[in-house]
XYZ file of C-alpha atoms in Angstrom:
388
model
C 184.001 96.445 -39.952
C 186.558 98.962 -41.695
C 188.495 100.066 -39.201
C 188.809 96.517 -37.303
C 190.712 95.331 -40.269
C 192.944 98.420 -40.367
C 193.648 97.594 -37.175
C 194.530 93.420 -37.188
C 195.950 93.625 -41.023
C 199.365 92.423 -39.486
C 197.638 90.122 -36.546
C 195.178 89.566 -33.970
C 195.908 88.908 -30.519
C 194.093 85.884 -29.659
C 192.025 87.702 -26.905
C 189.995 88.587 -30.432
C 188.795 85.000 -29.744
C 187.122 85.603 -27.310
C 184.897 88.112 -28.659
C 184.011 84.693 -30.597
C 183.247 83.023 -27.245
C 181.029 85.571 -26.232
C 178.968 85.893 -28.986
C 178.269 81.880 -28.947
C 177.150 82.634 -25.663
C 175.203 85.594 -25.590
C 172.972 85.105 -28.890
C 171.242 82.385 -31.491
C 174.548 80.255 -32.669
C 174.296 76.980 -34.251
C 171.833 76.047 -36.844
C 173.249 72.780 -37.157
C 176.074 70.384 -36.025
C 177.402 68.050 -39.076
C 180.129 65.577 -39.440
C 181.368 63.066 -41.663
C 183.076 60.318 -41.436
C 185.887 61.034 -40.762
C 185.978 63.696 -38.840
C 184.741 63.886 -35.176
C 181.394 65.860 -34.671
C 182.247 69.433 -32.904
C 180.118 72.088 -32.034
C 180.677 75.868 -33.034
C 181.779 76.590 -29.056
C 184.418 73.594 -29.588
C 186.036 74.465 -32.608
C 186.483 77.667 -31.025
C 188.533 76.934 -28.395
C 189.963 74.278 -30.648
C 191.648 77.260 -32.564
C 192.005 79.119 -29.688
C 194.452 76.920 -28.076
C 196.235 76.394 -31.201
C 197.144 79.547 -31.866
C 198.154 80.548 -27.596
C 200.437 77.615 -28.016
C 202.312 79.999 -30.539
C 203.538 76.088 -32.233
C 203.318 75.671 -36.334
C 204.208 72.332 -37.833
C 206.251 72.119 -40.404
C 205.040 72.589 -43.741
C 205.316 73.650 -47.969
C 202.038 74.543 -49.682
C 200.876 77.120 -52.056
C 198.579 79.811 -50.730
C 195.737 80.913 -53.858
C 194.230 84.201 -53.008
C 190.992 85.058 -55.306
C 189.008 88.558 -55.435
C 185.783 89.535 -57.529
C 185.517 92.329 -55.793
C 183.112 93.604 -58.707
C 185.239 97.053 -59.163
C 185.339 99.310 -62.133
C 188.652 99.409 -63.992
C 190.435 102.366 -61.735
C 193.379 103.990 -63.583
C 194.809 104.827 -60.242
C 195.164 100.847 -59.853
C 197.771 100.373 -62.778
C 200.762 101.294 -61.241
C 201.692 98.191 -59.325
C 204.892 96.784 -59.014
C 206.034 94.243 -61.712
C 207.321 91.515 -59.085
C 205.014 90.088 -56.288
C 201.922 90.866 -55.649
C 200.379 94.471 -54.483
C 197.364 96.076 -52.687
C 196.070 97.235 -55.780
C 196.981 93.868 -57.889
C 195.375 92.032 -55.424
C 192.186 93.579 -56.116
C 191.296 91.102 -58.566
C 191.736 88.214 -60.122
C 194.092 85.281 -58.611
C 197.576 85.819 -56.982
C 199.809 82.733 -55.668
C 202.018 82.803 -52.354
C 204.474 79.949 -51.938
C 205.815 78.592 -48.398
C 208.557 76.625 -46.718
C 208.179 76.821 -43.279
C 210.538 75.048 -40.715
C 210.199 76.878 -37.727
C 210.353 80.936 -36.883
C 213.893 80.806 -37.801
C 214.092 79.155 -40.911
C 211.144 79.975 -43.831
C 210.660 81.014 -46.858
C 208.033 82.889 -49.050
C 208.100 83.334 -52.275
C 205.088 85.635 -54.486
C 205.790 84.611 -58.192
C 204.856 87.392 -60.405
C 204.972 87.815 -64.627
C 207.857 86.873 -65.599
C 209.480 87.595 -62.032
C 209.199 86.653 -58.344
C 210.030 87.891 -55.519
C 211.295 85.866 -52.137
C 211.970 86.277 -48.638
C 214.428 83.718 -47.370
C 215.148 83.014 -43.398
C 218.023 80.630 -42.034
C 218.593 81.725 -39.140
C 219.953 85.450 -38.589
C 220.209 85.222 -41.931
C 217.527 87.196 -44.298
C 217.244 87.801 -47.374
C 215.379 90.097 -49.798
C 215.278 88.797 -53.537
C 213.557 91.088 -55.865
C 214.118 89.234 -59.291
C 212.545 92.275 -61.735
C 215.238 94.516 -60.285
C 218.022 91.722 -60.309
C 218.138 93.039 -56.409
C 219.006 91.262 -53.300
C 219.266 92.554 -49.940
C 220.389 91.019 -46.778
C 218.067 92.056 -43.983
C 218.671 93.198 -40.264
C 215.855 92.505 -38.141
C 215.235 94.292 -34.418
C 214.835 91.712 -31.929
C 211.436 93.093 -31.704
C 210.966 91.601 -34.725
C 212.273 88.420 -35.023
C 210.291 85.103 -34.702
C 209.304 84.851 -38.256
C 206.564 85.632 -40.796
C 203.781 86.050 -38.072
C 202.859 89.747 -39.276
C 202.553 90.085 -42.980
C 202.714 86.514 -43.342
C 201.081 85.121 -40.194
C 201.936 81.470 -39.260
C 200.757 81.765 -35.410
C 199.769 84.201 -33.014
C 202.562 86.099 -32.562
C 204.585 90.088 -33.161
C 204.106 91.872 -35.908
C 206.961 90.716 -38.881
C 209.364 93.294 -40.948
C 208.500 90.811 -43.927
C 205.401 93.072 -44.847
C 203.715 92.381 -47.952
C 199.765 93.158 -48.705
C 199.039 89.224 -49.485
C 196.130 87.751 -47.063
C 196.849 83.954 -45.713
C 194.136 82.154 -44.517
C 195.310 82.491 -40.513
C 195.807 86.195 -41.255
C 192.091 86.147 -42.977
C 190.653 84.022 -40.422
C 191.580 86.046 -37.618
C 190.518 89.353 -39.352
C 187.129 87.078 -39.345
C 186.610 86.065 -36.177
C 187.707 89.714 -34.636
C 184.713 91.109 -36.593
C 181.773 88.502 -35.193
C 180.512 89.779 -31.592
C 176.568 89.806 -30.627
C 175.525 90.660 -34.154
C 177.142 87.240 -35.884
C 175.407 83.917 -36.236
C 177.903 81.370 -35.119
C 177.536 77.681 -36.910
C 179.151 74.719 -38.339
C 178.623 73.637 -42.130
C 179.519 70.958 -43.647
C 182.787 69.047 -43.522
C 184.864 69.995 -47.034
C 187.965 69.151 -48.199
C 191.072 71.775 -48.574
C 194.278 71.016 -50.362
C 193.137 67.159 -49.675
C 192.503 67.352 -46.516
C 189.359 67.343 -44.328
C 188.385 70.333 -42.438
C 185.662 71.666 -40.574
C 183.969 74.857 -41.161
C 182.738 77.991 -39.057
C 179.975 80.081 -40.636
C 179.732 83.576 -39.643
C 176.457 85.293 -40.615
C 176.012 88.817 -40.401
C 172.578 89.273 -38.639
C 172.451 93.147 -39.915
C 170.231 93.878 -42.737
C 172.367 96.581 -44.053
C 175.694 94.158 -44.493
C 175.894 93.360 -48.004
C 177.676 90.030 -46.605
C 176.391 87.094 -46.681
C 178.371 84.936 -44.458
C 182.082 84.462 -44.150
C 183.334 80.594 -44.044
C 186.558 79.646 -42.130
C 187.807 76.193 -43.030
C 189.690 74.435 -40.038
C 192.328 71.346 -40.532
C 190.584 68.455 -39.112
C 193.497 67.426 -37.923
C 195.861 70.392 -36.863
C 193.333 72.370 -36.312
C 194.738 75.933 -38.395
C 193.152 77.682 -41.020
C 192.620 76.606 -44.240
C 190.614 78.510 -46.261
C 188.826 81.438 -45.768
C 185.458 82.221 -48.009
C 183.325 85.828 -48.109
C 180.081 85.322 -49.855
C 177.947 88.534 -50.096
C 174.449 88.295 -50.615
C 172.971 87.107 -53.867
C 176.060 85.689 -55.605
C 176.815 81.758 -55.564
C 180.617 82.156 -55.581
C 182.748 83.194 -53.038
C 183.720 87.819 -53.673
C 187.321 87.083 -51.735
C 188.953 84.107 -50.880
C 192.255 82.515 -49.849
C 193.745 79.028 -49.141
C 196.045 76.759 -49.750
C 195.851 75.087 -52.694
C 198.417 72.115 -51.727
C 200.188 71.671 -48.489
C 202.114 69.055 -47.017
C 203.146 69.158 -43.272
C 206.544 67.306 -43.713
C 209.648 68.923 -42.777
C 211.085 70.864 -46.317
C 214.093 70.125 -46.966
C 217.315 72.329 -46.097
C 218.167 73.811 -49.411
C 215.229 75.852 -49.589
C 216.415 77.785 -46.957
C 219.952 78.457 -48.864
C 220.113 81.538 -50.653
C 223.029 83.039 -52.680
C 222.229 85.987 -54.910
C 222.900 85.143 -58.524
C 225.864 86.607 -60.649
C 225.607 89.945 -61.358
C 222.776 91.048 -59.198
C 222.539 94.131 -56.895
C 223.495 93.422 -53.368
C 222.301 95.458 -50.600
C 222.239 95.900 -46.786
C 219.101 96.836 -45.170
C 217.322 97.259 -42.041
C 213.953 95.866 -41.699
C 211.455 97.681 -39.778
C 207.922 97.087 -38.156
C 204.879 97.711 -41.100
C 203.049 100.736 -41.578
C 200.611 99.760 -39.204
C 203.128 99.419 -36.371
C 204.666 102.479 -36.404
C 203.379 104.978 -33.949
C 203.136 107.683 -36.291
C 201.375 106.163 -38.915
C 198.994 105.138 -36.063
C 198.455 109.142 -35.416
C 198.323 109.720 -39.141
C 195.323 106.979 -39.281
C 193.392 108.095 -36.150
C 193.398 112.091 -37.561
C 192.461 111.347 -40.629
C 189.266 108.761 -40.214
C 186.833 107.630 -37.745
C 184.132 104.758 -37.842
C 180.374 105.321 -37.563
C 178.274 101.905 -36.646
C 180.195 98.939 -35.105
C 180.561 95.286 -36.468
C 179.557 94.183 -40.000
C 177.509 97.672 -40.064
C 181.117 99.996 -39.332
C 181.800 102.653 -41.649
C 184.942 104.160 -42.418
C 184.856 107.918 -42.344
C 187.674 109.708 -43.491
C 188.671 112.939 -45.318
C 190.041 112.943 -48.819
C 193.495 112.648 -49.071
C 195.507 115.322 -50.199
C 197.047 114.384 -53.264
C 199.517 117.084 -53.687
C 200.856 115.411 -50.494
C 201.430 111.685 -51.559
C 203.849 112.435 -53.782
C 205.320 115.085 -56.166
C 203.957 112.941 -59.004
C 200.824 112.025 -57.312
C 201.171 108.405 -56.421
C 200.798 107.365 -52.777
C 202.305 103.993 -51.305
C 202.043 100.776 -53.518
C 202.545 102.313 -56.566
C 198.917 103.696 -57.312
C 198.068 106.873 -58.807
C 196.191 108.238 -55.945
C 195.045 111.570 -58.429
C 193.874 108.966 -61.223
C 192.405 106.773 -58.852
C 189.887 109.194 -57.406
C 189.268 110.385 -60.740
C 187.557 107.123 -62.057
C 185.934 106.874 -58.634
C 184.143 109.933 -59.324
C 183.854 109.234 -62.733
C 182.513 105.717 -62.041
C 180.006 106.735 -59.597
C 176.903 107.666 -59.575
C 175.733 111.066 -58.468
C 173.211 110.823 -55.121
C 172.095 113.419 -52.668
C 169.491 113.352 -49.283
C 169.416 115.096 -46.003
C 173.302 114.687 -45.636
C 174.150 116.584 -48.436
C 175.434 115.279 -52.027
C 178.113 113.178 -53.762
C 178.802 110.359 -55.791
C 178.185 106.745 -54.966
C 179.633 103.637 -56.167
C 178.141 100.550 -55.315
C 179.978 96.571 -55.886
C 178.621 93.525 -54.755
C 180.816 93.823 -51.565
C 181.641 97.406 -50.557
C 179.785 100.670 -51.029
C 181.753 104.030 -51.806
C 180.088 107.294 -51.176
C 182.663 110.342 -52.260
C 180.569 113.890 -50.877
C 181.283 117.009 -52.522
C 181.976 118.378 -48.900
C 185.864 116.335 -49.301
C 184.528 113.001 -47.219
C 185.020 109.771 -47.998
C 183.238 106.816 -46.691
C 183.278 102.914 -47.009
C 182.075 99.836 -45.980
C 180.508 96.282 -46.839
C 176.854 98.013 -46.064
C 174.346 99.100 -47.539
C 174.136 103.015 -49.458
C 171.472 103.481 -47.274
C 173.979 102.705 -43.912
C 176.858 104.765 -45.619
C 173.864 108.301 -45.768
C 172.907 107.470 -42.096
C 176.535 107.678 -41.626
C 177.064 111.027 -43.456
C 174.593 112.738 -41.477
C 176.743 111.793 -38.433
C 178.587 114.733 -37.352
C 181.749 114.580 -35.262
């Protein structure tokens, strides 16, 4: 699943829903069809078709709200994760705790996104052809010029509908982004059912429940809540086996489908702020050279929920002279921390160190490989024994 998640991080083609539809038609899918007096009954096939039509239409209603992402992955305290930026959120900081994203959306070229930090915030404000990036911690405002190919709203880092990549890159996941990843990961190795109607941000929502059939998967199920009226994802929860609370959850805490006031899209740099002109660039995953680098450095063993990413350990000196990689993470310290928290293991595949959490297993081999997946250690060992 690691490869798929990486490939779809910034958005998934609507065709991915066809993969789920194929699974619906080829396996034991619907355990039960539940409903609530406030919502008409829907089967899994009907809900998947509904959400596919919503994404294909490319239209999202005006809205404003607050999204909360909460992660409890069971990772030990690792020194390399302490370099997160002071403002907004980073891939490192999002590995634990709760984080907010506030959103105001009036159309493809009129939206505002705000990532609160500790005593700071990062904002993206778009009003027609004018796009501002405000970093309060650095007291810096950047007026962005986005190439035409990347105009059309926050559909990548903050995907609100099906569309192209966004130049406004952020590691923060949204319910739509997480839902697309979950549906893309589903296949014939997934049982798909309809769960109980739930209430998210005060709105009645259907639940699509994706349950891996594999005994090697650490994931118990993934629950996607769809708004009963708008049929857009409101929340995604990932439950691991043996846990009562989700290991990962992203969903709307509050949501209104009324048009935001125009002043939400007006931005003037504060007095004394540093003002720069910048050009938005596609996220790393959309740059050809980044794709080539990822292809050279990693491969995937297995498929679906049993996928294991196999890659060489990063060349720390090549990251940066200070040993830190992107996002401010101290790569050298992180690897040392992983090794220190891991347990020595060995087998026919070789020897190394294993770190196991409730949602992911990581194997660092003595011959310089790193294997990771939401699978049991035994699945990692099998993958480690597969020769290229």
